[in-house]
Amino acid sequence: MVYSETALKGVYIIEPNVFKDARGYFMEAWKKSDFEQHIGVVDFIQDNESMSSYGVLRGLHFQKGEFSQAKLVRAIKGRVMDVAVDLRHDSPTFGKHIMVELSEDNKRQFFIPRGFAHGFLVLSEKAVFTYKVDNVYAPQAETGIRWDDSQLAIDWPIDRSEVLTSEKDLRLPLFADAEYF
């Protein structure tokens, strides 16, 4: 696997070695020893999966305090645009974001450490999205930032009239008003 750190310290794009032949393909999706060699020790405790249709935008989510989560995400079916926003107050990239396309074709993975908001937008007819997390879901610590906050200036690749999101996500605060950690 190739591990490439992005402009946001601690955030990585991971590209697996994919072995294809007439039968299909084989790849290692995650290998603890390689992951720890390139990124460090992250004790993943749970795998989650969602299925969404074109235009669904989930995010930008994070959990506060002791319930903060690191995530290793990928699209196993379809295509998504994935975004991480740096919420670490002491970071030189505080408030900046990185965007990466994840798809069943490119097989990329995206590692987002604790201290980031995360979200994704479905670009294909359907997408199946998986993620490993290193902490439990804690509804009392769950929050986020509006996906369309002009201060973040995220250039989502579809027209906003096509975006489908939850009522809960529409009520998230703007970046300037959010309580981070």
PDB file of C-alpha atoms in Angstrom:
ATOM      1  CA  MET A   1       0.000   0.000   0.000  1.00  0.00           C
ATOM      2  CA  VAL A   2       1.040   3.557  -0.647  1.00  0.00           C
ATOM      3  CA  TYR A   3       0.450   5.964   2.253  1.00  0.00           C
ATOM      4  CA  SER A   4       0.448   9.656   1.267  1.00  0.00           C
ATOM      5  CA  GLU A   5       0.087  12.326   3.914  1.00  0.00           C
ATOM      6  CA  THR A   6      -2.022  15.256   2.714  1.00  0.00           C
ATOM      7  CA  ALA A   7      -1.519  18.967   3.350  1.00  0.00           C
ATOM      8  CA  LEU A   8      -3.409  18.426   6.628  1.00  0.00           C
ATOM      9  CA  LYS A   9      -0.974  16.812   9.045  1.00  0.00           C
ATOM     10  CA  GLY A  10      -2.093  13.338  10.074  1.00  0.00           C
ATOM     11  CA  VAL A  11      -4.615  12.923   7.241  1.00  0.00           C
ATOM     12  CA  TYR A  12      -3.619  10.234   4.728  1.00  0.00           C
ATOM     13  CA  ILE A  13      -4.747   8.877   1.403  1.00  0.00           C
ATOM     14  CA  ILE A  14      -4.020   5.168   1.224  1.00  0.00           C
ATOM     15  CA  GLU A  15      -3.834   3.372  -2.112  1.00  0.00           C
ATOM     16  CA  PRO A  16      -3.777  -0.412  -1.917  1.00  0.00           C
ATOM     17  CA  ASN A  17      -1.942  -2.724  -4.263  1.00  0.00           C
ATOM     18  CA  VAL A  18      -4.640  -4.328  -6.385  1.00  0.00           C
ATOM     19  CA  PHE A  19      -3.913  -7.596  -8.154  1.00  0.00           C
ATOM     20  CA  LYS A  20      -6.270  -8.114 -11.112  1.00  0.00           C
ATOM     21  CA  ASP A  21      -6.734 -11.044 -13.454  1.00  0.00           C
ATOM     22  CA  ALA A  22      -9.494 -12.689 -15.458  1.00  0.00           C
ATOM     23  CA  ARG A  23     -11.212 -13.797 -12.226  1.00  0.00           C
ATOM     24  CA  GLY A  24     -11.428 -10.313 -10.719  1.00  0.00           C
ATOM     25  CA  TYR A  25      -9.083  -8.765  -8.178  1.00  0.00           C
ATOM     26  CA  PHE A  26      -7.480  -9.228  -4.768  1.00  0.00           C
ATOM     27  CA  MET A  27      -6.205  -6.587  -2.364  1.00  0.00           C
ATOM     28  CA  GLU A  28      -5.353  -6.136   1.277  1.00  0.00           C
ATOM     29  CA  ALA A  29      -7.796  -3.522   2.537  1.00  0.00           C
ATOM     30  CA  TRP A  30      -6.040  -3.027   5.868  1.00  0.00           C
ATOM     31  CA  LYS A  31      -2.963  -4.508   7.510  1.00  0.00           C
ATOM     32  CA  LYS A  32      -2.243  -3.509  11.088  1.00  0.00           C
ATOM     33  CA  SER A  33       1.564  -3.694  10.840  1.00  0.00           C
ATOM     34  CA  ASP A  34       1.718  -1.546   7.676  1.00  0.00           C
ATOM     35  CA  PHE A  35      -0.808   0.943   9.031  1.00  0.00           C
ATOM     36  CA  GLU A  36       1.149   1.344  12.272  1.00  0.00           C
ATOM     37  CA  GLN A  37       4.446   1.690  10.404  1.00  0.00           C
ATOM     38  CA  HIS A  38       3.132   4.579   8.288  1.00  0.00           C
ATOM     39  CA  ILE A  39       0.520   6.267  10.477  1.00  0.00           C
ATOM     40  CA  GLY A  40       0.894   4.957  14.022  1.00  0.00           C
ATOM     41  CA  VAL A  41      -1.140   2.951  16.478  1.00  0.00           C
ATOM     42  CA  VAL A  42      -4.888   3.412  16.150  1.00  0.00           C
ATOM     43  CA  ASP A  43      -7.052   0.938  18.030  1.00  0.00           C
ATOM     44  CA  PHE A  44      -9.988   0.476  15.668  1.00  0.00           C
ATOM     45  CA  ILE A  45     -12.912  -1.037  17.567  1.00  0.00           C
ATOM     46  CA  GLN A  46     -15.813  -1.003  15.122  1.00  0.00           C
ATOM     47  CA  ASP A  47     -16.612  -1.143  11.397  1.00  0.00           C
ATOM     48  CA  ASN A  48     -19.614   0.793  10.071  1.00  0.00           C
ATOM     49  CA  GLU A  49     -21.313   0.721   6.685  1.00  0.00           C
ATOM     50  CA  SER A  50     -23.860   2.932   4.956  1.00  0.00           C
ATOM     51  CA  MET A  51     -25.634   2.859   1.605  1.00  0.00           C
ATOM     52  CA  SER A  52     -26.717   6.108  -0.008  1.00  0.00           C
ATOM     53  CA  SER A  53     -28.101   7.382  -3.304  1.00  0.00           C
ATOM     54  CA  TYR A  54     -26.816  10.059  -5.674  1.00  0.00           C
ATOM     55  CA  GLY A  55     -26.645  13.494  -4.082  1.00  0.00           C
ATOM     56  CA  VAL A  56     -26.777  12.303  -0.477  1.00  0.00           C
ATOM     57  CA  LEU A  57     -24.427  14.337   1.675  1.00  0.00           C
ATOM     58  CA  ARG A  58     -23.613  12.993   5.126  1.00  0.00           C
ATOM     59  CA  GLY A  59     -21.743  15.407   7.328  1.00  0.00           C
ATOM     60  CA  LEU A  60     -19.828  17.277   8.358  1.00  0.00           C
ATOM     61  CA  HIS A  61     -19.785  15.222  11.572  1.00  0.00           C
ATOM     62  CA  PHE A  62     -17.547  14.741  14.584  1.00  0.00           C
ATOM     63  CA  GLN A  63     -17.755  13.734  18.226  1.00  0.00           C
ATOM     64  CA  LYS A  64     -16.449  15.953  21.013  1.00  0.00           C
ATOM     65  CA  GLY A  65     -14.145  15.327  23.939  1.00  0.00           C
ATOM     66  CA  GLU A  66     -13.326  11.823  25.071  1.00  0.00           C
ATOM     67  CA  PHE A  67     -15.598  10.470  22.345  1.00  0.00           C
ATOM     68  CA  SER A  68     -13.628  11.957  19.454  1.00  0.00           C
ATOM     69  CA  GLN A  69     -13.055   9.408  16.681  1.00  0.00           C
ATOM     70  CA  ALA A  70     -10.368   8.589  14.136  1.00  0.00           C
ATOM     71  CA  LYS A  71     -11.779   7.056  10.942  1.00  0.00           C
ATOM     72  CA  LEU A  72     -10.482   4.961   8.071  1.00  0.00           C
ATOM     73  CA  VAL A  73     -13.014   5.269   5.251  1.00  0.00           C
ATOM     74  CA  ARG A  74     -13.589   3.912   1.734  1.00  0.00           C
ATOM     75  CA  ALA A  75     -16.272   3.418  -0.886  1.00  0.00           C
ATOM     76  CA  ILE A  76     -16.662  -0.255  -1.705  1.00  0.00           C
ATOM     77  CA  LYS A  77     -19.431   0.408  -4.255  1.00  0.00           C
ATOM     78  CA  GLY A  78     -19.968   3.567  -6.249  1.00  0.00           C
ATOM     79  CA  ARG A  79     -18.178   6.884  -5.946  1.00  0.00           C
ATOM     80  CA  VAL A  80     -18.084   9.586  -3.263  1.00  0.00           C
ATOM     81  CA  MET A  81     -16.324  12.882  -2.632  1.00  0.00           C
ATOM     82  CA  ASP A  82     -14.952  12.691   0.890  1.00  0.00           C
ATOM     83  CA  VAL A  83     -13.977  15.715   2.997  1.00  0.00           C
ATOM     84  CA  ALA A  84     -12.064  16.237   6.242  1.00  0.00           C
ATOM     85  CA  VAL A  85     -12.000  19.623   8.013  1.00  0.00           C
ATOM     86  CA  ASP A  86      -9.245  20.405  10.529  1.00  0.00           C
ATOM     87  CA  LEU A  87     -10.756  21.396  13.898  1.00  0.00           C
ATOM     88  CA  ARG A  88      -7.498  21.353  15.884  1.00  0.00           C
ATOM     89  CA  HIS A  89      -7.190  24.885  17.307  1.00  0.00           C
ATOM     90  CA  ASP A  90      -3.400  24.621  17.604  1.00  0.00           C
ATOM     91  CA  SER A  91      -2.974  23.449  14.001  1.00  0.00           C
ATOM     92  CA  PRO A  92      -1.621  25.761  11.279  1.00  0.00           C
ATOM     93  CA  THR A  93      -4.347  24.305   9.035  1.00  0.00           C
ATOM     94  CA  PHE A  94      -7.233  24.934  11.483  1.00  0.00           C
ATOM     95  CA  GLY A  95     -10.413  25.431   9.447  1.00  0.00           C
ATOM     96  CA  LYS A  96      -8.870  24.085   6.238  1.00  0.00           C
ATOM     97  CA  HIS A  97     -10.187  21.035   4.449  1.00  0.00           C
ATOM     98  CA  ILE A  98      -9.014  18.306   2.129  1.00  0.00           C
ATOM     99  CA  MET A  99     -11.210  16.595  -0.429  1.00  0.00           C
ATOM    100  CA  VAL A 100     -10.569  13.212  -2.061  1.00  0.00           C
ATOM    101  CA  GLU A 101     -12.590  11.032  -4.404  1.00  0.00           C
ATOM    102  CA  LEU A 102     -13.088   7.490  -3.148  1.00  0.00           C
ATOM    103  CA  SER A 103     -14.550   4.852  -5.434  1.00  0.00           C
ATOM    104  CA  GLU A 104     -14.897   1.162  -6.072  1.00  0.00           C
ATOM    105  CA  ASP A 105     -12.601   1.729  -9.066  1.00  0.00           C
ATOM    106  CA  ASN A 106      -9.714   3.621  -7.429  1.00  0.00           C
ATOM    107  CA  LYS A 107     -10.024   1.672  -4.133  1.00  0.00           C
ATOM    108  CA  ARG A 108      -8.472   4.580  -2.224  1.00  0.00           C
ATOM    109  CA  GLN A 109      -8.919   4.869   1.504  1.00  0.00           C
ATOM    110  CA  PHE A 110      -8.851   8.029   3.572  1.00  0.00           C
ATOM    111  CA  PHE A 111      -7.535   8.173   7.141  1.00  0.00           C
ATOM    112  CA  ILE A 112      -8.926  10.999   9.248  1.00  0.00           C
ATOM    113  CA  PRO A 113      -7.452  11.317  12.751  1.00  0.00           C
ATOM    114  CA  ARG A 114      -9.235  12.647  15.814  1.00  0.00           C
ATOM    115  CA  GLY A 115      -9.764  16.397  15.704  1.00  0.00           C
ATOM    116  CA  PHE A 116     -11.469  16.569  12.304  1.00  0.00           C
ATOM    117  CA  ALA A 117     -14.996  16.919  10.992  1.00  0.00           C
ATOM    118  CA  HIS A 118     -15.847  14.445   8.258  1.00  0.00           C
ATOM    119  CA  GLY A 119     -18.431  14.151   5.523  1.00  0.00           C
ATOM    120  CA  PHE A 120     -19.035  12.699   2.090  1.00  0.00           C
ATOM    121  CA  LEU A 121     -21.189  13.326  -0.976  1.00  0.00           C
ATOM    122  CA  VAL A 122     -22.406  10.485  -3.212  1.00  0.00           C
ATOM    123  CA  LEU A 123     -21.539  11.013  -6.894  1.00  0.00           C
ATOM    124  CA  SER A 124     -22.767   7.687  -8.295  1.00  0.00           C
ATOM    125  CA  GLU A 125     -26.294   6.285  -8.509  1.00  0.00           C
ATOM    126  CA  LYS A 126     -25.650   4.403  -5.246  1.00  0.00           C
ATOM    127  CA  ALA A 127     -22.662   4.088  -2.937  1.00  0.00           C
ATOM    128  CA  VAL A 128     -21.737   1.685  -0.172  1.00  0.00           C
ATOM    129  CA  PHE A 129     -19.383   3.414   2.246  1.00  0.00           C
ATOM    130  CA  THR A 130     -17.462   1.741   5.074  1.00  0.00           C
ATOM    131  CA  TYR A 131     -15.417   3.100   7.911  1.00  0.00           C
ATOM    132  CA  LYS A 132     -13.414   1.847  10.813  1.00  0.00           C
ATOM    133  CA  VAL A 133     -13.589   3.924  13.997  1.00  0.00           C
ATOM    134  CA  ASP A 134     -11.491   3.935  17.121  1.00  0.00           C
ATOM    135  CA  ASN A 135     -14.200   4.986  19.569  1.00  0.00           C
ATOM    136  CA  VAL A 136     -17.841   4.201  20.259  1.00  0.00           C
ATOM    137  CA  TYR A 137     -20.733   6.249  18.959  1.00  0.00           C
ATOM    138  CA  ALA A 138     -21.836   8.628  21.701  1.00  0.00           C
ATOM    139  CA  PRO A 139     -25.003  10.572  20.828  1.00  0.00           C
ATOM    140  CA  GLN A 140     -24.406  13.062  23.644  1.00  0.00           C
ATOM    141  CA  ALA A 141     -21.031  14.008  22.076  1.00  0.00           C
ATOM    142  CA  GLU A 142     -22.185  14.040  18.453  1.00  0.00           C
ATOM    143  CA  THR A 143     -22.170  17.328  16.561  1.00  0.00           C
ATOM    144  CA  GLY A 144     -20.925  18.814  13.336  1.00  0.00           C
ATOM    145  CA  ILE A 145     -20.680  21.776  10.998  1.00  0.00           C
ATOM    146  CA  ARG A 146     -22.948  22.833   8.143  1.00  0.00           C
ATOM    147  CA  TRP A 147     -21.809  21.284   4.866  1.00  0.00           C
ATOM    148  CA  ASP A 148     -22.499  24.515   2.972  1.00  0.00           C
ATOM    149  CA  ASP A 149     -20.787  26.994   5.314  1.00  0.00           C
ATOM    150  CA  SER A 150     -19.253  29.711   3.114  1.00  0.00           C
ATOM    151  CA  GLN A 151     -16.366  30.169   5.558  1.00  0.00           C
ATOM    152  CA  LEU A 152     -15.182  26.621   4.783  1.00  0.00           C
ATOM    153  CA  ALA A 153     -15.487  27.233   1.014  1.00  0.00           C
ATOM    154  CA  ILE A 154     -15.870  23.550   0.169  1.00  0.00           C
ATOM    155  CA  ASP A 155     -16.387  23.191  -3.576  1.00  0.00           C
ATOM    156  CA  TRP A 156     -18.837  20.276  -3.616  1.00  0.00           C
ATOM    157  CA  PRO A 157     -18.916  18.864  -7.166  1.00  0.00           C
ATOM    158  CA  ILE A 158     -22.685  18.923  -7.732  1.00  0.00           C
ATOM    159  CA  ASP A 159     -25.225  21.724  -7.710  1.00  0.00           C
ATOM    160  CA  ARG A 160     -26.536  22.420  -4.211  1.00  0.00           C
ATOM    161  CA  SER A 161     -30.105  21.914  -5.490  1.00  0.00           C
ATOM    162  CA  GLU A 162     -29.235  18.218  -5.999  1.00  0.00           C
ATOM    163  CA  VAL A 163     -27.896  17.698  -2.460  1.00  0.00           C
ATOM    164  CA  LEU A 164     -29.972  15.512  -0.149  1.00  0.00           C
ATOM    165  CA  THR A 165     -29.162  15.712   3.527  1.00  0.00           C
ATOM    166  CA  SER A 166     -30.880  15.034   6.828  1.00  0.00           C
ATOM    167  CA  GLU A 167     -32.884  17.567   8.809  1.00  0.00           C
ATOM    168  CA  LYS A 168     -30.388  17.012  11.615  1.00  0.00           C
ATOM    169  CA  ASP A 169     -27.477  17.966   9.352  1.00  0.00           C
ATOM    170  CA  LEU A 170     -29.342  21.080   8.169  1.00  0.00           C
ATOM    171  CA  ARG A 171     -29.524  22.230  11.814  1.00  0.00           C
ATOM    172  CA  LEU A 172     -25.764  21.904  12.425  1.00  0.00           C
ATOM    173  CA  PRO A 173     -23.998  25.137  13.393  1.00  0.00           C
ATOM    174  CA  LEU A 174     -21.746  27.163  11.140  1.00  0.00           C
ATOM    175  CA  PHE A 175     -17.990  26.732  11.576  1.00  0.00           C
ATOM    176  CA  ALA A 176     -17.684  30.016  13.526  1.00  0.00           C
ATOM    177  CA  ASP A 177     -20.398  28.911  15.969  1.00  0.00           C
ATOM    178  CA  ALA A 178     -19.437  25.277  16.476  1.00  0.00           C
ATOM    179  CA  GLU A 179     -18.176  23.879  19.765  1.00  0.00           C
ATOM    180  CA  TYR A 180     -15.187  21.766  18.861  1.00  0.00           C
ATOM    181  CA  PHE A 181     -13.572  19.913  21.696  1.00  0.00           C
TER     182      PHE A 181
END
